[in-house]
């Protein structure tokens, strides 16, 4: 079965600083990988996704993520964080299981942005 | 605003009761997904419907059931409620042309917060 680990529960960065959120997955085959953002009181919004091809994926709001098969990682990055990026970020892995397509989410990383 | 609507916004009920959560997908979307977000379990995928048919099941309890109607809205029924069912329940929709869970971009509703007392 697939699993996702987000080792950082909470991260604080200064506005304008770079950001990297870590995500490690476990799955036997090539996974489908996603990053979602959840602002307070809101539903989730897809930032980006990876299925195949170029391992560096560009998303919305200036985010990017890099798939590294050797490290089973799919870290999310942003070169310069804005105060509006404060939110909770979820990494997810999708896989085919028992004839169904399923998704498993990580526990999330809360991002705090300080002036 | 994602275009996905969920009602009610908040629901407070007692243990043992049954509730129904409703989701209206974005116009034209054929797929509807249900998720549960709780402090204990985190974010979990429950079930996926495509054009009225069940397509995928996640960690959905037997006490829970869902359906998608001909007008494409969906309902999640939760019965014999327990304290641990208190959570935020999200609905998402996608175009679902292929019914492909992983390839479609999902648009999430604002959620229904269920409190079981």
Coordinates of C-alpha atoms in Angstrom, one line a residue:
Chain A
X1 CA 0.0 0.0 0.0
X2 CA 1.2 3.5 -0.7
X3 CA 2.1 6.0 2.1
X4 CA 3.2 9.6 2.4
X5 CA 5.4 11.2 5.0
X6 CA 5.6 14.9 5.6
X7 CA 8.3 15.1 8.3
X8 CA 7.7 18.8 9.1
X9 CA 4.5 19.5 11.0
X10 CA 5.1 23.3 11.2
X11 CA 7.5 25.6 9.3
X12 CA 8.1 29.3 9.8
X13 CA 9.8 31.4 7.1
X14 CA 10.3 35.1 6.6
X15 CA 8.5 36.8 3.8
X16 CA 10.7 36.9 0.8
X17 CA 12.7 33.9 1.9
X18 CA 12.8 30.7 -0.1
X19 CA 10.7 27.7 1.0
X20 CA 11.1 23.9 0.7
X21 CA 8.5 21.5 2.1
X22 CA 9.5 17.9 2.2
X23 CA 7.5 14.9 1.1
X24 CA 8.5 11.3 1.0
X25 CA 6.4 8.6 -0.5
X26 CA 6.3 4.8 -0.5
X27 CA 4.9 3.0 -3.5
X28 CA 6.2 0.1 -5.6
X29 CA 5.6 1.6 -9.0
X30 CA 5.7 5.1 -10.5
X31 CA 3.3 7.1 -8.4
X32 CA 1.0 9.9 -9.2
X33 CA 2.1 12.8 -6.9
X34 CA 0.2 15.9 -5.8
X35 CA 0.6 19.0 -3.7
X36 CA -2.4 20.7 -2.3
X37 CA -2.8 23.9 -0.3
X38 CA -5.5 24.5 2.3
X39 CA -6.1 28.0 3.6
X40 CA -7.8 28.5 6.9
X41 CA -11.5 27.6 6.6
X42 CA -11.2 26.6 3.0
X43 CA -11.2 23.5 1.0
X44 CA -8.1 22.2 -0.8
X45 CA -6.6 23.6 -3.9
X46 CA -4.3 21.7 -6.2
X47 CA -0.9 23.4 -6.6
X48 CA 0.7 20.9 -9.0
X49 CA 0.9 17.2 -9.9
X50 CA 3.3 14.7 -11.4
X51 CA 2.5 11.7 -13.5
X52 CA 5.5 11.2 -15.8
X53 CA 8.0 13.0 -17.9
X54 CA 9.9 16.0 -16.7
X55 CA 10.7 15.5 -13.0
X56 CA 10.5 19.3 -12.3
X57 CA 6.9 20.3 -12.2
X58 CA 5.6 23.9 -12.3
X59 CA 2.5 24.7 -10.5
X60 CA 0.3 27.7 -9.7
X61 CA 1.2 30.6 -7.4
X62 CA 4.9 30.3 -8.3
X63 CA 5.4 26.8 -6.7
X64 CA 7.4 24.0 -8.2
X65 CA 8.2 20.4 -7.1
X66 CA 10.8 18.0 -8.1
X67 CA 10.3 14.2 -8.3
X68 CA 13.4 12.2 -7.2
X69 CA 12.8 8.5 -7.7
X70 CA 16.1 7.6 -6.0
X71 CA 15.1 9.4 -2.8
X72 CA 11.3 8.7 -3.1
X73 CA 10.8 12.4 -2.6
X74 CA 8.6 15.1 -4.1
X75 CA 9.6 18.3 -2.4
X76 CA 7.7 21.5 -2.9
X77 CA 9.7 24.7 -3.4
X78 CA 9.1 28.4 -3.9
X79 CA 11.9 30.9 -4.4
X80 CA 10.3 33.8 -2.5
X81 CA 7.4 33.4 -0.1
X82 CA 4.6 35.9 0.2
X83 CA 2.5 36.4 3.4
X84 CA -0.5 35.0 1.5
X85 CA 1.3 31.7 1.3
X86 CA 0.6 31.0 4.9
X87 CA -1.6 27.9 4.9
X88 CA -1.4 24.1 5.3
X89 CA 0.2 22.1 2.6
X90 CA -0.6 18.5 1.8
X91 CA 1.4 16.1 -0.2
X92 CA -0.5 13.1 -1.7
X93 CA 0.2 10.0 -3.6
X94 CA -2.2 8.3 -6.0
X95 CA -2.0 4.6 -6.9
X96 CA -4.0 1.8 -8.4
X97 CA -5.1 -0.6 -5.7
X98 CA -7.4 -3.6 -6.2
X99 CA -8.8 -2.2 -9.3
X100 CA -9.5 1.1 -7.7
X101 CA -7.6 4.4 -8.0
X102 CA -6.9 5.7 -4.5
X103 CA -5.1 8.7 -3.0
X104 CA -3.3 8.9 0.3
X105 CA -2.5 12.2 1.9
X106 CA 0.3 13.2 4.2
X107 CA -0.4 14.7 7.6
X108 CA 0.3 18.2 6.3
X109 CA 2.8 21.0 7.0
X110 CA 1.6 24.3 8.4
X111 CA 3.4 27.2 7.0
X112 CA 3.7 30.4 8.9
X113 CA 5.1 33.5 7.2
X114 CA 6.6 36.2 9.3
X115 CA 7.3 39.8 8.2
Chain B
X1 CA -14.9 30.1 -5.2
X2 CA -14.4 26.7 -6.7
X3 CA -17.9 26.3 -8.0
X4 CA -18.6 23.3 -5.8
X5 CA -21.3 23.9 -3.2
X6 CA -21.8 21.9 0.0
X7 CA -24.7 22.0 2.4
X8 CA -25.1 22.4 5.3
X9 CA -22.0 24.3 6.4
X10 CA -22.3 23.1 9.9
X11 CA -24.2 20.2 11.5
X12 CA -24.5 19.3 15.1
X13 CA -26.1 16.1 16.1
X14 CA -26.0 13.3 18.7
X15 CA -24.4 9.9 18.8
X16 CA -26.5 7.2 17.1
X17 CA -28.2 9.7 14.7
X18 CA -28.1 9.7 10.9
X19 CA -27.2 12.7 8.8
X20 CA -27.0 13.5 5.1
X21 CA -24.5 15.8 3.5
X22 CA -25.1 17.2 0.1
X23 CA -22.7 18.3 -2.6
X24 CA -23.4 20.0 -5.9
X25 CA -20.4 19.7 -8.3
X26 CA -19.2 22.4 -10.7
X27 CA -21.4 22.8 -13.8
X28 CA -20.4 20.1 -16.3
X29 CA -18.3 18.0 -13.9
X30 CA -19.2 14.3 -13.9
X31 CA -17.0 13.1 -11.0
X32 CA -17.7 13.7 -7.4
X33 CA -15.3 12.7 -4.5
X34 CA -15.8 12.7 -0.8
X35 CA -13.1 13.3 1.8
X36 CA -13.0 13.3 5.6
X37 CA -10.6 15.6 7.5
X38 CA -10.3 15.0 11.3
X39 CA -7.7 15.7 13.9
X40 CA -7.2 12.0 14.5
X41 CA -7.2 10.6 11.0
X42 CA -6.0 13.6 9.0
X43 CA -7.3 13.9 5.5
X44 CA -8.8 10.7 4.0
X45 CA -10.3 9.9 0.7
X46 CA -13.7 8.2 1.2
X47 CA -15.3 7.5 -2.2
X48 CA -15.5 8.6 -5.8
X49 CA -18.5 8.6 -8.1
X50 CA -18.4 9.1 -11.9
X51 CA -21.6 9.9 -13.7
X52 CA -23.7 8.1 -11.1
X53 CA -21.5 5.0 -10.7
X54 CA -19.1 4.2 -7.9
X55 CA -15.5 4.3 -9.2
X56 CA -13.3 4.1 -6.2
X57 CA -13.5 3.4 -2.5
X58 CA -11.1 4.6 0.2
X59 CA -11.4 4.3 3.9
X60 CA -15.1 4.6 4.0
X61 CA -16.9 2.9 7.0
X62 CA -19.8 0.6 6.4
X63 CA -21.9 3.0 8.4
X64 CA -21.3 5.5 5.6
X65 CA -22.8 5.4 2.2
X66 CA -22.9 7.8 -0.8
X67 CA -24.7 8.1 -4.1
X68 CA -24.7 10.4 -7.1
X69 CA -28.0 11.3 -8.6
X70 CA -29.0 11.8 -12.3
X71 CA -28.5 15.5 -11.9
X72 CA -25.0 14.7 -10.7
X73 CA -25.3 16.1 -7.2
X74 CA -24.2 13.7 -4.5
X75 CA -25.1 12.9 -1.0
X76 CA -23.0 11.3 1.7
X77 CA -25.1 9.5 4.4
X78 CA -23.6 8.9 7.8
X79 CA -25.5 6.7 10.2
X80 CA -25.1 5.4 13.7
X81 CA -22.9 8.4 14.4
X82 CA -20.1 8.2 16.9
X83 CA -18.1 10.9 18.5
X84 CA -15.1 10.0 16.3
X85 CA -17.1 10.9 13.2
X86 CA -16.8 14.5 14.1
X87 CA -14.8 16.0 11.2
X88 CA -14.8 18.3 8.2
X89 CA -16.3 16.5 5.2
X90 CA -15.2 17.8 1.8
X91 CA -16.7 17.2 -1.6
X92 CA -14.7 17.7 -4.7
X93 CA -15.6 17.5 -8.4
X94 CA -13.8 17.1 -11.6
X95 CA -14.6 17.0 -15.3
X96 CA -14.1 13.2 -15.2
X97 CA -14.2 12.7 -18.9
X98 CA -12.1 9.6 -18.5
X99 CA -13.2 8.9 -15.0
X100 CA -9.5 9.0 -14.2
X101 CA -9.0 9.8 -10.5
X102 CA -5.4 10.8 -10.9
X103 CA -5.5 12.7 -14.1
X104 CA -8.4 15.0 -13.4
X105 CA -7.9 18.2 -11.4
X106 CA -10.3 18.2 -8.5
X107 CA -12.0 21.3 -7.3
X108 CA -12.9 21.3 -3.6
X109 CA -16.0 22.6 -1.9
X110 CA -15.8 24.6 1.4
X111 CA -16.8 21.5 3.5
X112 CA -19.4 20.6 6.0
X113 CA -18.3 20.6 9.6
X114 CA -20.0 17.8 11.5
X115 CA -20.0 17.8 15.3
X116 CA -21.3 14.7 17.0
X117 CA -22.1 15.2 20.7

